[in-house]
XYZ file of C-alpha atoms in Angstrom:
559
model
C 19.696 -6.760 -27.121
C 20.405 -9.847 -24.578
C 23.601 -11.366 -24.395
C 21.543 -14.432 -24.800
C 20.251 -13.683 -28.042
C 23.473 -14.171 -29.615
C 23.578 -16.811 -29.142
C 20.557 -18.102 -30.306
C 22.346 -16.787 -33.624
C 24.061 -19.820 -35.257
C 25.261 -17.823 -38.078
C 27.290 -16.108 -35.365
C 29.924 -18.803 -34.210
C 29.827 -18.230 -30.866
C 30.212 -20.799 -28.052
C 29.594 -19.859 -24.389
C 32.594 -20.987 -22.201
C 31.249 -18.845 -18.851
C 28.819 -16.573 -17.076
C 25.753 -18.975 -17.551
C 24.269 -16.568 -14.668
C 24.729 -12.962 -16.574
C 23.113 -14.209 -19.888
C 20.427 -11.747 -19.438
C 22.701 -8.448 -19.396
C 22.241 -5.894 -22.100
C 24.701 -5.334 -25.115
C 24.712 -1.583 -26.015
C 27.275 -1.872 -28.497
C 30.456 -3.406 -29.698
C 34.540 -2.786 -29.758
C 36.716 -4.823 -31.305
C 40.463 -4.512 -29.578
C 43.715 -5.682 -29.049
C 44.840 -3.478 -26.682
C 46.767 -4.233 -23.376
C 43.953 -1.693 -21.995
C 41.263 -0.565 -23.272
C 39.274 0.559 -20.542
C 39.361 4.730 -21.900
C 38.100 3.745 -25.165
C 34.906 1.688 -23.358
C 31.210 3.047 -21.951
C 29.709 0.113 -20.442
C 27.596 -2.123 -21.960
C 30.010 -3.318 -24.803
C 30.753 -6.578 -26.408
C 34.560 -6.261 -26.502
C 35.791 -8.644 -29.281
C 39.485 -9.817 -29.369
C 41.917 -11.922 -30.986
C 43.983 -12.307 -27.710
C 47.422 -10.407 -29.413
C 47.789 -8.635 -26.199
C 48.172 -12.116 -24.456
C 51.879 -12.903 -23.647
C 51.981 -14.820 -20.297
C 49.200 -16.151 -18.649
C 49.403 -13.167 -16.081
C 48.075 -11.077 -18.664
C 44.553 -12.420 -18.741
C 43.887 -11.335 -15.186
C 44.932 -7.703 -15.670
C 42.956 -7.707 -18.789
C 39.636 -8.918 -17.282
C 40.112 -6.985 -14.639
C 40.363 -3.569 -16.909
C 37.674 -4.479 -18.799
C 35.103 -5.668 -16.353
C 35.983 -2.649 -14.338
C 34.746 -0.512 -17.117
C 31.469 -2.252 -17.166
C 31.604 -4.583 -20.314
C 28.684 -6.887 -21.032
C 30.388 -9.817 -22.513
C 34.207 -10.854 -23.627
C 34.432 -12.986 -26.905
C 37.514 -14.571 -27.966
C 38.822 -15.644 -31.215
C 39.951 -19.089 -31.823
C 41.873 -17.965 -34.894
C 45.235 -16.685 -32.886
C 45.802 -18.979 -30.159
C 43.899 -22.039 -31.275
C 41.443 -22.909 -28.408
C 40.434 -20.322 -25.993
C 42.975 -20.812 -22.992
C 42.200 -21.512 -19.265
C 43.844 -18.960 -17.833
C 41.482 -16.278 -19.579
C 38.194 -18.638 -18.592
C 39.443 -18.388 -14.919
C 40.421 -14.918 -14.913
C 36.367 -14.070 -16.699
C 34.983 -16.917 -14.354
C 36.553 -14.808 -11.337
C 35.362 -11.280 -12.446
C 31.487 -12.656 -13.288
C 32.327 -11.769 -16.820
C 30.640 -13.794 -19.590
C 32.917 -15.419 -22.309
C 32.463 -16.106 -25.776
C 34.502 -18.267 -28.095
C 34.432 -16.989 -31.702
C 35.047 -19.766 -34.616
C 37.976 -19.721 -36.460
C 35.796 -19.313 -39.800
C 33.507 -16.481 -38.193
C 34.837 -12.761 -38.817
C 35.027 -10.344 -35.853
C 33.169 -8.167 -38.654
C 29.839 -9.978 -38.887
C 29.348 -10.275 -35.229
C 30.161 -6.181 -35.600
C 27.704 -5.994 -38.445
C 25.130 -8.088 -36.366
C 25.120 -6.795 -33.094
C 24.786 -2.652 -34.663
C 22.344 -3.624 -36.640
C 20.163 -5.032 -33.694
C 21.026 -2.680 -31.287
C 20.337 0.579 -33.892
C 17.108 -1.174 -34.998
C 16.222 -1.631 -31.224
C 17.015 2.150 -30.202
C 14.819 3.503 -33.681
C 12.010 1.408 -32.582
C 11.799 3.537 -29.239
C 12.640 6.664 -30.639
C 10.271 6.756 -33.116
C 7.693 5.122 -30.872
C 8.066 7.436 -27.995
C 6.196 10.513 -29.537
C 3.266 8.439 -30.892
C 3.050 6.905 -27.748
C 2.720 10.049 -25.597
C 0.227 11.500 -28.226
C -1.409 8.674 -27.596
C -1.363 8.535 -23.982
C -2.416 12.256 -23.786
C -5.463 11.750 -25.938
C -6.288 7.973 -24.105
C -5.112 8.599 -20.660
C -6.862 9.520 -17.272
C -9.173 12.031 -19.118
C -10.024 9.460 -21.341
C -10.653 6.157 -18.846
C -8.439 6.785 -15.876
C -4.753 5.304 -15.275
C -5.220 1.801 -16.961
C -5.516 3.104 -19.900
C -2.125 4.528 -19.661
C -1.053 0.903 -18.054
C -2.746 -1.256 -21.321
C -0.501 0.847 -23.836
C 2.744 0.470 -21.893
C 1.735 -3.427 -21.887
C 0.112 -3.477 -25.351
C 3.088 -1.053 -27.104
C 6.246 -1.928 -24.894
C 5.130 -5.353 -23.650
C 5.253 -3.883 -19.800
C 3.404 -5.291 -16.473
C 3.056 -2.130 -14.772
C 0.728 -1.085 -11.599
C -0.521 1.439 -9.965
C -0.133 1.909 -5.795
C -0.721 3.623 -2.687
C 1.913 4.200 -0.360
C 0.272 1.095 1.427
C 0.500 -1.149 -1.184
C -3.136 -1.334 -2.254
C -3.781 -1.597 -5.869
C -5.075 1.212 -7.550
C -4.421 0.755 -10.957
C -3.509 -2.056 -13.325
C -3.156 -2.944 -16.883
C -5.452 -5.475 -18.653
C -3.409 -7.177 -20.756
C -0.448 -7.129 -17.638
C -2.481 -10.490 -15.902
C -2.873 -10.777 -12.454
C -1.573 -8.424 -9.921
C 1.428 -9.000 -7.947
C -0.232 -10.318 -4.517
C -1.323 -7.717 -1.668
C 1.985 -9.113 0.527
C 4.201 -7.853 -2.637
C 2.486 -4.749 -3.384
C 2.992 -4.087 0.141
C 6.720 -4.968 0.120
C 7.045 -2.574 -2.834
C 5.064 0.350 -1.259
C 7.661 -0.235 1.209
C 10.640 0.222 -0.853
C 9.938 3.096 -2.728
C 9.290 4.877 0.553
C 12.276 3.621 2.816
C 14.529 5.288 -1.255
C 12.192 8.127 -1.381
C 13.362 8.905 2.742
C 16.888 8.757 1.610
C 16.123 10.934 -1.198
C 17.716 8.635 -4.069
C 16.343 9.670 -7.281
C 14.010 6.673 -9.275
C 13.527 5.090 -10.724
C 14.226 2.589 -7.868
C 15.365 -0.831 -9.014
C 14.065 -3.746 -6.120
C 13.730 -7.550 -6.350
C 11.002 -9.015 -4.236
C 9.834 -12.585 -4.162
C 12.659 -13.073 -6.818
C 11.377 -10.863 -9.039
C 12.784 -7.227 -10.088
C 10.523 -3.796 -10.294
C 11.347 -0.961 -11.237
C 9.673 1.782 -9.175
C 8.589 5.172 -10.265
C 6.980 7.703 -8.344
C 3.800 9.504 -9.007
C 3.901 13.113 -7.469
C 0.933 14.788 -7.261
C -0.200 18.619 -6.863
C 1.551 19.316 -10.375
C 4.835 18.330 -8.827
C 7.811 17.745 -11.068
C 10.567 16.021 -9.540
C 12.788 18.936 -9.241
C 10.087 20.614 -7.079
C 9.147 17.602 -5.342
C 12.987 17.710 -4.498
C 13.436 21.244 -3.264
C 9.894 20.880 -0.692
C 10.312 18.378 2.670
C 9.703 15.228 1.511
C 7.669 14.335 4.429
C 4.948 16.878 3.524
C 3.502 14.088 0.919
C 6.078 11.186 1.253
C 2.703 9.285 3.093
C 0.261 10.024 0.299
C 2.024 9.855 -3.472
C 1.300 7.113 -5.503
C 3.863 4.739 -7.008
C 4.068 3.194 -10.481
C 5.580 -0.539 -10.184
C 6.795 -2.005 -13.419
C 7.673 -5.311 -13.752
C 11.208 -5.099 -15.327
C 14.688 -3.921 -14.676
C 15.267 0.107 -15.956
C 18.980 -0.011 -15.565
C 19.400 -0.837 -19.243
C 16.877 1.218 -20.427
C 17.733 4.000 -23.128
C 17.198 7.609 -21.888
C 14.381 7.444 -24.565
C 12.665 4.960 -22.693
C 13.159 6.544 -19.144
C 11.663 9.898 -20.388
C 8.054 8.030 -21.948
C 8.180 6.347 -18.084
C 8.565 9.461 -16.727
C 5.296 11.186 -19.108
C 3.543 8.225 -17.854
C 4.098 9.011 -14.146
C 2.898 12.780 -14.700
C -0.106 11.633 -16.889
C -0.811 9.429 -13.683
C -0.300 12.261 -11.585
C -3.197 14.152 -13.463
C -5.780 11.336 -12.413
C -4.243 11.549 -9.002
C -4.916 15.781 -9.387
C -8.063 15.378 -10.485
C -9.138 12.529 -7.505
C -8.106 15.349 -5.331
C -10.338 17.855 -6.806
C -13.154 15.406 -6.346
C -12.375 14.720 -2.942
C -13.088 18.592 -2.198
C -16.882 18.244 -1.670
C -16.518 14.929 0.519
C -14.363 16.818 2.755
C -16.689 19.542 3.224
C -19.174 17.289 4.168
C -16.630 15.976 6.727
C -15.798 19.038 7.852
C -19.362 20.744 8.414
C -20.163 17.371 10.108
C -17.285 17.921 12.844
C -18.258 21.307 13.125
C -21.521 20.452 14.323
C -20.597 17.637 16.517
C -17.942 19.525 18.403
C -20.137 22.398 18.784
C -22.845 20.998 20.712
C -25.567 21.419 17.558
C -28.696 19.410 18.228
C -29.069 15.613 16.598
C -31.385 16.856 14.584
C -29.488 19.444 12.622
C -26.563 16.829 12.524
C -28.481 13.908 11.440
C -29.937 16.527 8.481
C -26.166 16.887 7.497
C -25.647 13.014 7.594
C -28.893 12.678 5.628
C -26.737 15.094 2.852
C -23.446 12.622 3.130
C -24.963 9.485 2.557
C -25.998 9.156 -0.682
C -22.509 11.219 -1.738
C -20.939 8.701 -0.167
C -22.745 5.476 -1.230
C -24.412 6.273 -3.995
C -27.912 4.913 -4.220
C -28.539 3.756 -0.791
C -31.842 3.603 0.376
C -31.517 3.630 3.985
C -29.594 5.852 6.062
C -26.174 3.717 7.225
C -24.560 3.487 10.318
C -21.257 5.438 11.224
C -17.809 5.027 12.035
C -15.404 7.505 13.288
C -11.669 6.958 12.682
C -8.820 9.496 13.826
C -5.505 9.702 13.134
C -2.374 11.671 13.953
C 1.558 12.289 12.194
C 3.944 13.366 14.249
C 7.297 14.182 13.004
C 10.185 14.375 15.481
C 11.768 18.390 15.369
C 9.742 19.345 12.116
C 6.995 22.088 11.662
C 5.054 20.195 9.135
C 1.849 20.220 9.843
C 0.282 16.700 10.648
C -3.775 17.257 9.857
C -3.613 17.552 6.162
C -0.982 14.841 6.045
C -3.591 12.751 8.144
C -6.112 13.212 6.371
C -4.800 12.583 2.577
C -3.191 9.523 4.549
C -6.808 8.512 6.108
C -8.189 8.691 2.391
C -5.719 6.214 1.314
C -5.844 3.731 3.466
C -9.061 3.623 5.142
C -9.739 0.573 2.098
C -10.263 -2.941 2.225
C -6.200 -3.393 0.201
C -7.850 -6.358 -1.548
C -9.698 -4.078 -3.115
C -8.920 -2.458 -6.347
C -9.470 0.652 -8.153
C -9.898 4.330 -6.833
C -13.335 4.295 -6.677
C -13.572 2.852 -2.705
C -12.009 5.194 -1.205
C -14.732 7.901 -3.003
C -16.462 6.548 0.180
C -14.204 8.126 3.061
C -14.983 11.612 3.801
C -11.742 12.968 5.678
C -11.645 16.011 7.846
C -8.451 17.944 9.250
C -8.261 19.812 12.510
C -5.060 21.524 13.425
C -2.756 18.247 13.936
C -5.652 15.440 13.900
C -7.632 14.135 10.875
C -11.171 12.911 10.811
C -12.807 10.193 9.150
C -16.433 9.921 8.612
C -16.762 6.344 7.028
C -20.228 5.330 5.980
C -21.789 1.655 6.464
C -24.478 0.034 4.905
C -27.306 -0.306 7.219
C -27.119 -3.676 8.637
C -30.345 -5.495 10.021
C -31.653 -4.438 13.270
C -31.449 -8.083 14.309
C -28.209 -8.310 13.656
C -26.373 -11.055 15.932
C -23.476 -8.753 17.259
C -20.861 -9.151 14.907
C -17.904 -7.070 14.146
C -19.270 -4.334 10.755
C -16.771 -1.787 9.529
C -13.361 -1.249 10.151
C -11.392 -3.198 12.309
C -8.165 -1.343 14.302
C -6.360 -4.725 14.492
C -6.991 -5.485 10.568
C -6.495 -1.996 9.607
C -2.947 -2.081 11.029
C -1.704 -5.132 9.780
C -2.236 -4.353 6.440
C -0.509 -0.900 6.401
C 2.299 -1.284 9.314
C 5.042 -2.613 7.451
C 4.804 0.015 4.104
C 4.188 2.910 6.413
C 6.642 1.958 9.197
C 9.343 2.313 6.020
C 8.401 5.786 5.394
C 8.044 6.762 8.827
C 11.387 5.718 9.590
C 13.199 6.813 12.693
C 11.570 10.136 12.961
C 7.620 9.914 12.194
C 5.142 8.583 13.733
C 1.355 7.489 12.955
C -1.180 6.750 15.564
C -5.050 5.526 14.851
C -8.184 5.230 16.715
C -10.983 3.579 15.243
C -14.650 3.996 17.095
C -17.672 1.229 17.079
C -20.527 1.737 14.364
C -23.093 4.242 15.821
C -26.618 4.234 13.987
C -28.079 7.901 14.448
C -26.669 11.532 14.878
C -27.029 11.117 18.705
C -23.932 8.532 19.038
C -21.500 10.178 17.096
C -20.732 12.704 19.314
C -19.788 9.962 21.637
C -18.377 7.895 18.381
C -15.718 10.501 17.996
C -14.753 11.038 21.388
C -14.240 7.286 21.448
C -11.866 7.373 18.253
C -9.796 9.894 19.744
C -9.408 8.432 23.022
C -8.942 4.485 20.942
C -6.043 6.764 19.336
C -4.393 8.431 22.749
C -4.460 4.274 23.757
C -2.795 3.769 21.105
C -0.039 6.671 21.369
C 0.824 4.865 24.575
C 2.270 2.200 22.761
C 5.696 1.446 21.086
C 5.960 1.282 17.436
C 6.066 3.481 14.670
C 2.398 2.840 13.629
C -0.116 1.830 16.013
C -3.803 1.500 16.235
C -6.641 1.062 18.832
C -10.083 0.079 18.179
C -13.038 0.524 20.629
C -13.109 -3.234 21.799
C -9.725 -2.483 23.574
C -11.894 0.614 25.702
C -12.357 -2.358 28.278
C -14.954 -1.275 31.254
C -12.268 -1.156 34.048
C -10.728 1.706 31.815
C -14.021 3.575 32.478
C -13.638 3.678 35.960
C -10.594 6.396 35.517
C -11.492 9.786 36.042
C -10.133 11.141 32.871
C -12.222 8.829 30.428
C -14.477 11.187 28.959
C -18.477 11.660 29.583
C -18.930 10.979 26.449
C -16.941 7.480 25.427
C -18.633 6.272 28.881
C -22.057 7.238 27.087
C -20.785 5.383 24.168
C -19.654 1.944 25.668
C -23.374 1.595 27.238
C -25.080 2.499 24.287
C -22.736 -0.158 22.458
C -23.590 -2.609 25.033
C -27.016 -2.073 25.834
C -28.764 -0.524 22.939
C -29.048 -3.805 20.779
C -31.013 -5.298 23.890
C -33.119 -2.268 24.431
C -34.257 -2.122 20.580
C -35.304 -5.432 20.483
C -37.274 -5.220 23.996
C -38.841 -2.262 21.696
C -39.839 -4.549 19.106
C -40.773 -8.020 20.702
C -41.489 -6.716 24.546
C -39.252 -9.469 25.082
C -37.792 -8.203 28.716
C -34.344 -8.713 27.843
C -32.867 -5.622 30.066
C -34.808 -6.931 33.137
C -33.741 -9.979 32.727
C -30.179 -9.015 32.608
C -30.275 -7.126 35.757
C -31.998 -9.794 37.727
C -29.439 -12.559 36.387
C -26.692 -10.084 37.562
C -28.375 -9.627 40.583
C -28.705 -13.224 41.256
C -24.992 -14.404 40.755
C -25.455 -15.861 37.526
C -27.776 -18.279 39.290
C -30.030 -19.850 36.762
C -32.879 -21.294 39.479
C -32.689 -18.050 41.980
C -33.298 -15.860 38.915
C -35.754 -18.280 37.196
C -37.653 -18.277 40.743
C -37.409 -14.053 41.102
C -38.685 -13.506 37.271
C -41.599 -16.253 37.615
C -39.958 -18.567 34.812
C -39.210 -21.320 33.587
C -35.661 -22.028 33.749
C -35.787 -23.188 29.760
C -36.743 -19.897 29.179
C -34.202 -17.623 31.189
C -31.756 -19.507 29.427
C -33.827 -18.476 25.966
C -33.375 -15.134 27.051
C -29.899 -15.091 28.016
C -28.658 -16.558 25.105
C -30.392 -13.994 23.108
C -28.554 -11.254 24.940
C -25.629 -13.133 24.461
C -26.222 -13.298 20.424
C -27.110 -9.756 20.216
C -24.061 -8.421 21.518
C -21.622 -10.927 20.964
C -20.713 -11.499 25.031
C -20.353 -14.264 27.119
C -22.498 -14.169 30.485
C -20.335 -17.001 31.899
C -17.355 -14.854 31.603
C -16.539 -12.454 34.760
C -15.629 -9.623 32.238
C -18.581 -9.620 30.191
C -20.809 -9.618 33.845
C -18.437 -7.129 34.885
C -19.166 -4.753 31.566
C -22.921 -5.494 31.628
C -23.460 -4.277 35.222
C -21.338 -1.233 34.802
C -23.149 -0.786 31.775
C -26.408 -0.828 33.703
C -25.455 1.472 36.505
C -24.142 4.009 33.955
C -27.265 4.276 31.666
C-alpha cells in the first residue's frame, strides 16, 4: 500500500507533518519501537511507529532519523500521547533525511494502525499470489499463439491495471495493449529503446527503472532464440544487443513483490515466443533475399532475375497486382577488437528498422526481405508500383529520414566500441537496374563509413555527378545515376514521341539559351519552355541550376 493511503484513513489519526514529496512510497510492513536503534530489527519498507521514549535531548532525534532512514524505512509516525505535540527537533531531523512524518492522536492506538496496515498489505500480497498462476494459465492459453503479444499486454492492463508496450531496439512500437490508451510518443519510445540498451551494455540486470518526460518505466527485456537470462548473460551481449525486443511498462518495479517480478518475467518469455516464431517466418523471405543476391552478383541474365522478383513480390506485398519497383539497402556492424560476426547482426538489425517507426505492429516489417553476406547485410525492400508519370518525387526509403529516427537508440547500444553504417540505393523498376541498385547501396554505405559518428547513413542523392568522375566509382553505380536521371525522360519520349532527350541535349548545347535553342529545334520558344519544364517535373531538377546542367550532360555522355 501507499503511504498516501493512510491517510486517506480517518479512522487512523494520522496527521502529516513532512515529506509531502515521498507520499507515493510503498509500506511493506510495520514495527512498532522504542529503541535508541533499531536499524537490525528493520528490512526496508516499514512504517516504524513510536512513542518517542528513546527521546532525551533534542540531539537524539538526529541520530535516530538517521538510523532509521539509513535502513530504508517508508514513513516515521509519532505519538502525541508521550511528549504532547510532536517536537521540532524530530520534524527537522525527518525534514533533513527526506523521511515522511506522521503524527499519531493521542486517542488512536499504535495497535490499530498495526492491525490496519497488515491487514492491507497481507490482503495486497494474496491478491498477487493467488492471481499469478491464473494469470500465466491464462496468458499461455491467450498469448502469441492465440493473437500475438497484445493479448498478453490487455491482461497485464485488464488484470493488474498495467500500460505496458512492446519495442524494437529503435523505439518503434510493436506491440501495445488496448485498454493501456495511447502509446507513449515515437520521441519517448525512442528515448526508452535507448535506455534499456545504454543498461543492457553495462550488463545491469532489469528490470531497468527510467523516468522520461517525467514519467517512470520500468523496462524488461525480451530475449529471443529461447534465451533465458542466465544464457543471455553467459553469450556476448553484442551478438543480439541490436535486435531484442523490450517490454516498457508504465510503472515503477522497485516495490514490486518477487511474485509480481516473476509473472513480468513469464510475460517477457511468452513475448519472446512471438518474437521466435516472427523469426521462423522470416526464414522464407530471406531465402528469397538470398537467391536474389546470388543471381545479381553472379552475372545471371535479367530475365532469370526478374523471374525470381516475380516470386518475391506477392510474398512480400501480398496481393499486388503489378510488379513494384526496388530498393536496395546495405548495412554493416563493426565492433572494435571482437570476432562477432557483423552480417547476421545486420541483417536481423535491417529487419527491424527498415519501418516507417510511426508505424505499428509486426506485420510491416513482413515486407523486408534481408540477406547476409560474410560482414554485410542485404535488403531487398519492395515498392508499390508508382505511375509511370510520376513527377520525380522522392518513393521509398529515405537515408536522411531513416537515420534520424534510429541514431539516437542505436548510438546508445553501440556505445564506444560499435559501429553501424547504411547505404540506401534509388528505386529501380526492372531486374536490369538492380544490379546497378546494389552496387549503388554499397558504395551510398562506404560514403557513409567516411563519416564520423557512431551511426551513419548515405542515400543515392548524395552520389553527386562530380563523384563519378573518380576512377574508383564503379561501372555499375555510373550505369545507375544515368538510368536515374535519364530513364523517366526516355519512357515518356516512348509514350508521347514528345522529344524530350533531344531537346535536352540541344538546350545543353546551347548554354541554356532559350532563343538559340528555340531557333536550332525549329520552335516556338513557348514550347521549349513546355518541354523543359516537363523534364524538369519528371526528374525533380532544376535546369537553371549549374549542378543539375552539370549532371544532365554527364548523364548524356555516359549513356
Amino acid at each position: 500500500m501507499r503511504l498516501r493511503a493512510l491517510l486517506d484513513t480517518d479512522a487512523l489519526g494520522l496527521r502529516l507533518l513532512g515529506g509531502e514529496d515521498e507520499l507515493d512510497r510503498t509500506v511493506r510492513g510495520v514495527m512498532t519501537t522504542d529503541l535508541r536503534d533499531p536499524s537490525r530489527y528493520l528490512s526496508g519498507g516499514e512504517l516504524v511507529l513510536t512513542g518517542l521514549a528513546w527521546r532525551r535531548e533534542p540531539a537524539d532525534s538526529e541520530s535516530f532519523v538517521r538510523l532509521v532512514a539509513g535502513a530504508g524505512v517508508a514513513a516515521l509516525a509519532a505519538g502525541e500521547a508521550e511528549l504532547g505535540a510532536v517536537p521540532d527537533d524530530l520534524i527537522t531531523a525527518c525534514a533533513r533525511h527526506r523521511l515522511p512524518l506522521f503524527a499519531v492522536h493521542e486517542s488512536v492506538a499504535f495497535a490499530s494502525i498495526t492491525e490496519h496496515v497488515v491487514r492491507q498489505v497481507s490482503g495486497e500480497r494474496a491478491g498477487d499470489l493467488a492471481a499469478v498462476v491464473d494469470r500465466h494459465r491464462r496468458m499461455m492459453t491467450s498469448g502469441p499463439a492465440g493473437g500475438g503479444p497484445d493479448v498478453v499486454l490487455d491482461l497485464l492492463g485488464s488484470d493488474l491495471d498495467l500500460r505496458a508496450w512492446v519495442l524494437s531496439p529503435a523505439g518503434r512500437l510493436i506491440a501495445g495493449s488496448k485498454v493501456s490508451g495511447p502509446a507513449p510518443a515515437h520521441d519517448v519510445c525512442a528515448a526508452l529503446a535507448a535506455e534499456q540498451l545504454t543498461a543492457a551494455r553495462t550488463g545491469r540486470r532489469g528490470p531497468h527503472r527510467v523516468a522520461v518526460g517525467g514519467t517512470t518505466y520500468s523496462l524488461f527485456p525480451v530475449r529471443g532464440n529461447g534465451r533465458t537470462a542466465t544464457q543471455g548473460a553467459s553469450r556476448d551481449v553484442r551478438e543480439t544487443l541490436l535486435s531484442d525486443w523490450l517490454l516498457a511498462v508504465e510503472a515503477d518495479a522497485g516495490d514490486w513483490p518477487a511474485e509480481r517480478l516473476d509473472l513480468l518475467q513469464g510475460v517477457t518469455q511468452l513475448i519472446a515466443v512471438e518474437r521466435d516464431r516472427r523469426d521462423t517466418a522470416r526464414t522464407v523471405r530471406r531465402r528469397l533475399a538470398q537467391e536474389v543476391l546470388e543471381l545479381v552478383q553472379t552475372g545471371a541474365a535479367p530475365a532469370e532475375i526478374a523471374a525470381r522478383l516475380r516470386v518475391a513480390a506477392p510474398v512480400l506485398l501480398p496481393g499486388l497486382g503489378a510488379a513494384p519497383h526496388w530498393q536496395v539497402v546495405v548495412a554493416r556492424v563493426d565492433w572494435a577488437g571482437a570476432g562477432i560476426e557483423g552480417g547476421p547482426v545486420a541483417q536481423a538489425l535491417l529487419e527491424e528498422i527498415l519501418v516507417d517507426p510511426l508505424l505499428t505492429g509486426p506485420e510491416h516489417s513482413d515486407r523486408i526481405a534481408v540477406a547476409h553476406t560474410g560482414d554485410e547485410a542485404i535488403a531487398l525492400v519492395p515498392l508499390p508500383a508508382v505511375s509511370s508519370e510520376h513527377d520525380g518525387s522522392e518513393t521509398g526509403i529515405l537515408a536522411e529520414e531513416l537515420l534520424a529516427a534510429v541514431r539516437d537508440p542505436l548510438s546508445a547500444g553501440l556505445d564506444d566500441d560499435g559501429r553501424l553504417t547504411i547505404g540506401v540505393s534509388a528505386a529501380v523498376h526492372s531486374a536490369e537496374g538492380l544490379r546497378g541498385a546494389l552496387e549503388e547501396a554499397r558504395h551510398a554505405r562506404r560514403v557513409a563509413a567516411a563519416r564520423p559518428g557512431r551511426v551513419c547513413a548515405a542515400g543515392h542523392q548524395e552520389l553527386a555527378s562530380h563523384v563519378l568522375l573518380l576512377p574508383f566509382v564503379p561501372d555499375d553505380v555510373r550505369r545507375a545515376f544515368t538510368a536515374r536521371l535519364l530513364d523517366p525522360l526516355r519512357d515518356y519520349d516512348r509514350r508521347h514521341r514528345a522529344e524530350l532527350i533531344p531537346t535536352l541535349e540541344a538546350f545543353l548545347e546551347c548554354d541554356g539559351s532559350w532563343t538559340r535553342c528555340a531557333t536550332r529545334l525549329h520552335l516556338h520558344v513557348n514550347t521549349l519552355r513546355y518541354r523543359v519544364g516537363r523534364i524538369e517535373q519528371l526528374t525533380g531538377r532544376d535546369l537553371s541550376r549549374l549542378e543539375d546542367k552539370l549532371d544532365f550532360f554527364l548523364a548524356l555522355r555516359m549513356s
